[in-house]
CSV table of C-alpha atoms in Angstrom, one decimal:
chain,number,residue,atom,x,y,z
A,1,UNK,CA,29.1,92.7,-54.3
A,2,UNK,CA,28.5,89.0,-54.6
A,3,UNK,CA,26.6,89.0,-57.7
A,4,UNK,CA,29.3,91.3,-59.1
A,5,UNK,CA,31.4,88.4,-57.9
A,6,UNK,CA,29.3,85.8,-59.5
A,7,UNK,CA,28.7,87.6,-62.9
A,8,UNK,CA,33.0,88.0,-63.6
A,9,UNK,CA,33.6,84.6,-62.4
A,10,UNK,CA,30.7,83.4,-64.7
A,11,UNK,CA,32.8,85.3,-67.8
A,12,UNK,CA,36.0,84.2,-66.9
A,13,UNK,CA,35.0,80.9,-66.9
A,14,UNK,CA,32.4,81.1,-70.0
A,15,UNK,CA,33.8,83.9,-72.4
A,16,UNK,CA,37.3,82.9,-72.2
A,17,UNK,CA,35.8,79.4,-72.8
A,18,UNK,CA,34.5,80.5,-76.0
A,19,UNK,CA,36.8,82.4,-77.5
A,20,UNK,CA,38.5,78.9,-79.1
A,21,UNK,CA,35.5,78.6,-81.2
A,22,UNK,CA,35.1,82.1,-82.2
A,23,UNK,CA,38.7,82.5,-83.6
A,24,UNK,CA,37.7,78.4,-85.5
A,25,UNK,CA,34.4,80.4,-86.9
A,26,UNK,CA,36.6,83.4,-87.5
A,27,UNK,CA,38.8,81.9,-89.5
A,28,UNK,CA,36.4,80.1,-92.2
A,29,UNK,CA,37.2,83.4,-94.6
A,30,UNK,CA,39.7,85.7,-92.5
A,31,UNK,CA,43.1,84.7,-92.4
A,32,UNK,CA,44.6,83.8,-88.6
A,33,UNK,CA,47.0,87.0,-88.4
A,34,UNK,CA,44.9,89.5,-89.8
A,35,UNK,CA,41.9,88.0,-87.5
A,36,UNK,CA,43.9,88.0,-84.4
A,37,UNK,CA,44.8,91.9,-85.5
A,38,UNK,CA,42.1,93.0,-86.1
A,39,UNK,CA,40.6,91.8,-82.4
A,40,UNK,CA,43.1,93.4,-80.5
A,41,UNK,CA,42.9,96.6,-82.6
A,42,UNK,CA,39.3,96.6,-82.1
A,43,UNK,CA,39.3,96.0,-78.6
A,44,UNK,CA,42.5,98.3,-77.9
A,45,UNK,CA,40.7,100.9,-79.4
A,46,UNK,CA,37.0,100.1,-77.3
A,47,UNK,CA,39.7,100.4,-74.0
A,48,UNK,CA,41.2,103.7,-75.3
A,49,UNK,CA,37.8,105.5,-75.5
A,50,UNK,CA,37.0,104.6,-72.1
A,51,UNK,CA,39.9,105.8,-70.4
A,52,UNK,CA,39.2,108.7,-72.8
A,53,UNK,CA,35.4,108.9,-72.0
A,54,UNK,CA,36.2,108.8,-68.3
A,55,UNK,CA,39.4,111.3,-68.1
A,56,UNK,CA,41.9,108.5,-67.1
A,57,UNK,CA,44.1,108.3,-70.5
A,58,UNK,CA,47.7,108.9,-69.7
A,59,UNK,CA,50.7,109.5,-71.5
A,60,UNK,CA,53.2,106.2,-70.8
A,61,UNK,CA,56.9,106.8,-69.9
A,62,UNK,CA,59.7,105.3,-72.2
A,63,UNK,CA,59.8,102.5,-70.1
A,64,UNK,CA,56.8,101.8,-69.5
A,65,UNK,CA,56.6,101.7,-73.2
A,66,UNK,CA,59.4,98.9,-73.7
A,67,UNK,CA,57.8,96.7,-71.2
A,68,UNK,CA,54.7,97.2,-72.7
A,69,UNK,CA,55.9,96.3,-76.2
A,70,UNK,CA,57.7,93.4,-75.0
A,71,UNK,CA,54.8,91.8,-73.3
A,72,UNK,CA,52.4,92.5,-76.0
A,73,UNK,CA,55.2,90.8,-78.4
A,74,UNK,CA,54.9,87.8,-75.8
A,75,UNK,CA,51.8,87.4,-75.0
A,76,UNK,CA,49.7,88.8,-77.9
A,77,UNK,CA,51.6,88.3,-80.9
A,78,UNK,CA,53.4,85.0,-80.3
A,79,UNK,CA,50.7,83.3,-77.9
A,80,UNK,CA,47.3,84.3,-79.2
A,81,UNK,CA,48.9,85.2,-82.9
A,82,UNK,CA,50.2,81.5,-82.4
A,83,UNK,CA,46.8,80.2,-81.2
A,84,UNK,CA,44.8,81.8,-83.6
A,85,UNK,CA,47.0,80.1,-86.0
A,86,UNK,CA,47.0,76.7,-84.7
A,87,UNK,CA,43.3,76.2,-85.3
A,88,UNK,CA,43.6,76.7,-89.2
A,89,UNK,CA,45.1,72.9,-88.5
A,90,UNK,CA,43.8,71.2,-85.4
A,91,UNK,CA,40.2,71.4,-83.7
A,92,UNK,CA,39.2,74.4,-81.5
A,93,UNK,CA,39.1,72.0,-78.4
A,94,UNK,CA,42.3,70.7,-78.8
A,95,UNK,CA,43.9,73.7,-78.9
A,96,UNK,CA,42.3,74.8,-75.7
A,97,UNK,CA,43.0,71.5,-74.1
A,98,UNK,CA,46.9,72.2,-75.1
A,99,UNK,CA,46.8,75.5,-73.5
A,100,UNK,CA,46.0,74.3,-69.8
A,101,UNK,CA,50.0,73.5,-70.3
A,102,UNK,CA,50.7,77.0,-69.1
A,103,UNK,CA,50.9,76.5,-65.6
A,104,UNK,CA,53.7,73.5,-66.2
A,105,UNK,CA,55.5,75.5,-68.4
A,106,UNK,CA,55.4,78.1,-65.6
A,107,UNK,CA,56.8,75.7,-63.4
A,108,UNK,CA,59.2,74.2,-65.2
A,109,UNK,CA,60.9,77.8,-66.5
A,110,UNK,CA,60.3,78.4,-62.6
A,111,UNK,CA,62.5,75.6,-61.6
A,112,UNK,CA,65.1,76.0,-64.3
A,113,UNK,CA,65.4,79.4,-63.0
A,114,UNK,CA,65.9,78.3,-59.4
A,115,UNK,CA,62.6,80.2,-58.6
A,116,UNK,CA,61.0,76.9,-56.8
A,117,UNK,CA,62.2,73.3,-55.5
A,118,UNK,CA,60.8,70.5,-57.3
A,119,UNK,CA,58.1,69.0,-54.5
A,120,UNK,CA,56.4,65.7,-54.7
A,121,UNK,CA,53.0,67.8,-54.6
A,122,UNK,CA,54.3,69.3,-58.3
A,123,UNK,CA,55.9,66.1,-59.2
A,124,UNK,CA,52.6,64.3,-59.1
A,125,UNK,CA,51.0,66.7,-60.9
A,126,UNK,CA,53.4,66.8,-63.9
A,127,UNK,CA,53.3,63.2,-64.4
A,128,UNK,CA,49.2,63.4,-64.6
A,129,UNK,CA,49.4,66.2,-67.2
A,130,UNK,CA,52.1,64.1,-68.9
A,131,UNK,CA,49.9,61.3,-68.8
A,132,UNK,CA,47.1,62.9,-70.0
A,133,UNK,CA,49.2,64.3,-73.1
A,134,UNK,CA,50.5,60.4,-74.0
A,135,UNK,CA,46.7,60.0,-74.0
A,136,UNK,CA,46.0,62.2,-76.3
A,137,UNK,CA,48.8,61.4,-78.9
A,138,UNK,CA,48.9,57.8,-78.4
A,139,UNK,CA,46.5,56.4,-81.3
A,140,UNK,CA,47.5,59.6,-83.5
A,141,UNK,CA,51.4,60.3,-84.0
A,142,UNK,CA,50.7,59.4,-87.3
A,143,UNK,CA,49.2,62.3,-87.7
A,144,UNK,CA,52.1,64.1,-87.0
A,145,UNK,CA,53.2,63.0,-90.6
A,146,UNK,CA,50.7,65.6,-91.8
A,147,UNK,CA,52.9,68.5,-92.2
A,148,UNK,CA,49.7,71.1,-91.4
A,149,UNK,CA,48.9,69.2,-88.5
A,150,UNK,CA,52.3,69.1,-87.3
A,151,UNK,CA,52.5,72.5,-87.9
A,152,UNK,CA,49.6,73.6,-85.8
A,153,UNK,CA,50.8,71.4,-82.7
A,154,UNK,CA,54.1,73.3,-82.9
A,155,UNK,CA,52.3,77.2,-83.1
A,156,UNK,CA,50.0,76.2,-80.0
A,157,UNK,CA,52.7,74.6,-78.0
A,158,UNK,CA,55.2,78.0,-78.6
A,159,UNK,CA,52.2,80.1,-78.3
A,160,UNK,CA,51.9,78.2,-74.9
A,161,UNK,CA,55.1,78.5,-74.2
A,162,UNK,CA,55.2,82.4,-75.0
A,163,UNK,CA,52.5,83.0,-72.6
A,164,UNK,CA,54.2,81.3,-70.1
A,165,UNK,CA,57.5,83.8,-70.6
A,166,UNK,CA,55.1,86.6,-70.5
A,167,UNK,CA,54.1,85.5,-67.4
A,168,UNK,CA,57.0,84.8,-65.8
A,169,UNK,CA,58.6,88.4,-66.9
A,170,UNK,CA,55.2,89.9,-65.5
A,171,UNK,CA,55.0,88.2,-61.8
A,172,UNK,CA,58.9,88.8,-61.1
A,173,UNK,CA,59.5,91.5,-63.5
A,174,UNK,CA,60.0,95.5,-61.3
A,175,UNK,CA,56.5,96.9,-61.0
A,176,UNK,CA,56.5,100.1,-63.1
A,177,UNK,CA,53.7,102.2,-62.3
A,178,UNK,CA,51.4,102.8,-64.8
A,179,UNK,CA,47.0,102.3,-64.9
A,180,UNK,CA,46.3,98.5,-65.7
A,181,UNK,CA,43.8,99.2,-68.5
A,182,UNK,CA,46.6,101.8,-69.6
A,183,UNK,CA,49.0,98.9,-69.9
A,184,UNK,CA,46.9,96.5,-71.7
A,185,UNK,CA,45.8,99.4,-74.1
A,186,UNK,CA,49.3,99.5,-75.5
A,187,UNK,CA,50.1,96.2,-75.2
A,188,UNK,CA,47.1,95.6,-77.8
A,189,UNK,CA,47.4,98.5,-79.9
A,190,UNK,CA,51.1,97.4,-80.5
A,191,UNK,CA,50.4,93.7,-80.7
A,192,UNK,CA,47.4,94.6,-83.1
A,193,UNK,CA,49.8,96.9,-85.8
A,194,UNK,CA,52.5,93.9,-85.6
A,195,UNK,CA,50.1,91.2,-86.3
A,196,UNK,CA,48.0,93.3,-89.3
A,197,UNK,CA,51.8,93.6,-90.9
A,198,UNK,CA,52.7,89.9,-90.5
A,199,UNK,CA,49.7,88.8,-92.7
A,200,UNK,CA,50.2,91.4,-95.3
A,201,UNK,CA,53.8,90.1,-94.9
A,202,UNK,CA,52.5,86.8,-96.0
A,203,UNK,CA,49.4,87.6,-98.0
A,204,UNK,CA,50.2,90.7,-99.8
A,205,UNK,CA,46.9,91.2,-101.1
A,206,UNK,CA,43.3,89.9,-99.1
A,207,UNK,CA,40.2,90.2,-100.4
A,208,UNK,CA,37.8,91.4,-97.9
A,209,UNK,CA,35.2,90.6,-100.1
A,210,UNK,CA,35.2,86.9,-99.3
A,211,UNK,CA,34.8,87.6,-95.7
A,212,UNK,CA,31.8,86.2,-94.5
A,213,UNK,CA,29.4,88.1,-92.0
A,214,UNK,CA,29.7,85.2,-89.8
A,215,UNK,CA,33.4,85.8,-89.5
A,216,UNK,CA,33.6,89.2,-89.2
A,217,UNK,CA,30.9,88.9,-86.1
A,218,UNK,CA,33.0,85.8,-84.5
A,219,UNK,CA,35.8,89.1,-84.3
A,220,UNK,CA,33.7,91.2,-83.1
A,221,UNK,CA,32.7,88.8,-80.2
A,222,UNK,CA,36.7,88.0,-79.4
A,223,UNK,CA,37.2,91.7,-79.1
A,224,UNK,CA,34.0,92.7,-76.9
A,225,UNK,CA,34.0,89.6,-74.9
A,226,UNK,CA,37.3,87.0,-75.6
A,227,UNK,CA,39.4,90.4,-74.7
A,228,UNK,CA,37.4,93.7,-73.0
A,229,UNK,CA,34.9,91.6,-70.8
A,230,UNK,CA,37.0,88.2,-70.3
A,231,UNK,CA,40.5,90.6,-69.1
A,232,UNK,CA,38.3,93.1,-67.1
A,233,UNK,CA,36.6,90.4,-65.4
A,234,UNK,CA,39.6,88.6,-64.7
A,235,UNK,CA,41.5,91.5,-62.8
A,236,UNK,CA,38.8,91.9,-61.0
A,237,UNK,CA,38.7,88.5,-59.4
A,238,UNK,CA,42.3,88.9,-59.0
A,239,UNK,CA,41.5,91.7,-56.4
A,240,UNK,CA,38.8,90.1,-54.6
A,241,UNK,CA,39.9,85.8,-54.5
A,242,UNK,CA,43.1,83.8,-54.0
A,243,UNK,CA,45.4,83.9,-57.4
A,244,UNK,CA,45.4,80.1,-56.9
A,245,UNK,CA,41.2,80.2,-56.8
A,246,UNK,CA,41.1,82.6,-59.8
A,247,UNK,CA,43.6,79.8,-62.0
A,248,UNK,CA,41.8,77.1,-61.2
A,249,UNK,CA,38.5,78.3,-61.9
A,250,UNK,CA,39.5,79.4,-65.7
A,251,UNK,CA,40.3,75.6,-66.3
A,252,UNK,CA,36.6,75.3,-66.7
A,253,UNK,CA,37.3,77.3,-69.9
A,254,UNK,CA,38.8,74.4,-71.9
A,255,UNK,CA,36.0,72.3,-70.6
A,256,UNK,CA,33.3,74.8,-72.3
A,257,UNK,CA,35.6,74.6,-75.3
A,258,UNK,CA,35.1,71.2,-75.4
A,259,UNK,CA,31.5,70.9,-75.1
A,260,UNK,CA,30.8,73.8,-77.7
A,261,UNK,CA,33.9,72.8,-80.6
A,262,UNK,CA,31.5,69.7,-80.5
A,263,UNK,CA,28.3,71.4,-80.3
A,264,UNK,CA,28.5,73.4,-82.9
A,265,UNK,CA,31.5,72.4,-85.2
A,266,UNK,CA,30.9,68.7,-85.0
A,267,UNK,CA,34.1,68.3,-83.2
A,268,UNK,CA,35.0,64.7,-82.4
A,269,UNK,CA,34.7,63.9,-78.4
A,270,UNK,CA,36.1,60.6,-77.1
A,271,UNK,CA,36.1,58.8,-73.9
A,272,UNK,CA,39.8,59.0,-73.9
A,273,UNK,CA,40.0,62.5,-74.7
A,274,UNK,CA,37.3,63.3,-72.0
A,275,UNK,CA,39.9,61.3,-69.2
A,276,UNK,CA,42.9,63.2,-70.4
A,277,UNK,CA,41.3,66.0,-69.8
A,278,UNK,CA,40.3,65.2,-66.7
A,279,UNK,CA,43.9,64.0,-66.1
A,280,UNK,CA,45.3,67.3,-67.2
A,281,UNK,CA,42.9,69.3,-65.4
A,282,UNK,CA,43.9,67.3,-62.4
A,283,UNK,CA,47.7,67.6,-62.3
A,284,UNK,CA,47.3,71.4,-62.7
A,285,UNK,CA,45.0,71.8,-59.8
A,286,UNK,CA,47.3,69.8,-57.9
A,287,UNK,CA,50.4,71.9,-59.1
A,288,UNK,CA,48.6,75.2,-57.9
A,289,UNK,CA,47.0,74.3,-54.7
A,290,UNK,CA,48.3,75.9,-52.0
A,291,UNK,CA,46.8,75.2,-48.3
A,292,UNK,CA,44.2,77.7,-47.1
A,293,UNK,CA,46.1,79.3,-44.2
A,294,UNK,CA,48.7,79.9,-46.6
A,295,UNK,CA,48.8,83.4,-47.8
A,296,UNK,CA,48.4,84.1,-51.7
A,297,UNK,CA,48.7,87.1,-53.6
C-alpha cells in the first residue's frame, strides 16, 4: 500500500510538474488550441477504452451531462486551453509559477461569496503571495508594453482564474452521481471537440506537415502522463491523505517546472525569482494549513 502511496505522490508531484514544458516543446510547430485538443482527445479516448475494456462505461443522465460540459468548458477549455496558450508568449516556468495563484483565487471568490471569514492566518498568506508577485514584476512592467507578453499574462491569469471557478462549482456544487473516470471522460471528450474547433476557428487551414516529431511526442506525453497518470494519481491520494496534504504537496510541481524550463529550454532563473517563489509557495501553505486534529475531507 505504501509504495502505491509513494509512486502517485511521486507523479503528482513530478508529472504534473512537467507538463509546463511539454505543452513549451509542444508548441515549437503545433498551434496552442489544436495542441491542447488534441491531448485531451487523446487521453479522453485512452480513459474511454478502459472503462470499456473493464465493463464500467455508462450511459450519463442529462444532467450529469450539463455539469459535465460546464466543467470541462471551465476547467479544460478556458484554464488549460488558456495555459497552453500563455506559453506561446512567456516562459514555461513562469506560467507555472502564476498558477500556484489558484488557491487565493479560491479564497478570495470564497470570501466574496461569504463562504469563509477573512482570518489573520489567510491574511498573512495573501500578502506573501502578493509580495512575491511585486517580485516578480517589479524590474519588468515594461514588458507589459509588449502586446504578446501582455497577452500571455492575461490568458494564464483567466486560465487561473477559470480553474478556480471550476473549483469552487465542483466542491459546493450537488453531488450527482455518476463514476469519476466517467465524469472526466466527458469532460475531456467535450473540452477536446471545442478546443480542435477554436483553432480551426482561427487557423482555417494547418499544415500538419510542419509538425515536428518532437511535438507531436511532447502531446503524447501530456495525454499519457500530464492527464491519464497525473489525474488518476491524484484521486487516489485524495482517498488515502488530507485534501490540505494532497494541495500542498503538488506545489512541488512549479518547483520541477522551474528546474526543468531551465534545464532544458535555457530558461532564465534568478535569485529573485527563486525568493518569490519561495514567497508564493509560502503564503499558499500558510493559507491551506489546517491543524492536525482538525478534520479534512
Amino acid at each position: 500500500m505504501k509504495t502505491k502511496l509513494y509512486l502517485s505522490l511521486f507523479c503528482v508531484a513530478f508529472f504534473w510538474g512537467t507538463t509546463f514544458l511539454a505543452i513549451r516543446i509542444g508548441l515549437e510547430t503545433i498551434p496552442p488550441f489544436l495542441l491542447a485538443g488534441m491531448r485531451n482527445i487523446i487521453s479522453g479516448s485512452l480513459i474511454f477504452m478502459y472503462l470499456l475494456s473493464q465493463q464500467k462505461f455508462q450511459l450519463l443522465s442529462v444532467r450529469q451531462i450539463v455539469r459535465s460540459f460546464l466543467l470541462s468548458i471551465l476547467m479544460i477549455v478556458f484554464a488549460n486551453g488558456l495555459t497552453t496558450y500563455s506559453e506561446k508568449f512567456i516562459t514555461s516556468g513562469l506560467a507555472s509559477l502564476i498558477s500556484t495563484l489558484s488557491p487565493f483565487f479560491v479564497l478570495v471568490l470564497n470570501l466574496i461569496l461569504g463562504n469563509e471569514k477573512l482570518s489573520v492566518k489567510t491574511t498573512v498568506g495573501i500578502i506573501l503571495g502578493m509580495l512575491g508577485i511585486f517580485l516578480i514584476y517589479q524590474n519588468n512592467l515594461v514588458e507589459l508594453l509588449n502586446p504578446e507578453y501582455r497577452f500571455g499574462i492575461i490568458a494564464i491569469l483567466l486560465a487561473v482564474f477559470s480553474w478556480s471557478i471550476g473549483t469552487i462549482i465542483t466542491k459546493k456544487g450537488q453531488k450527482i452521481p455518476a463514476s469519476m473516470l466517467m465524469n472526466i471522460c466527458t469532460q475531456m471528450f467535450f473540452a477536446g471537440i471545442i478546443l480542435v474547433a477554436i483553432q480551426f476557428h482561427f487557423t482555417p487551414v494547418i499544415v500538419t506537415e510542419n509538425f515536428s516529431l518532437r511535438s507531436i511526442l511532447a502531446v503524447i506525453y501530456l495525454a499519457v502522463f500530464g492527464s491519464v497518470v497525473g489525474y488518476i494519481a491524484y484521486s487516489y491520494l485524495m482517498t488515502q491523505l488530507p485534501s490540505t496534504k494532497v494541495a500542498v504537496l503538488s506545489y512541488v510541481n512549479v518547483v520541477v517546472a522551474l528546474f526543468l524550463g531551465w534545464l532544458i529550454l535555457d530558461e532564465i532563473i534568478t535569485p529573485r525569482i527563486i525568493f518569490a517563489t519561495l514567497l508564493i509557495i509560502s503564503g499558499v501553505v500558510i493559507v491551506n494549513y489546517k491543524k492536525r486534529n482538525s478534520k479534512e475531507s
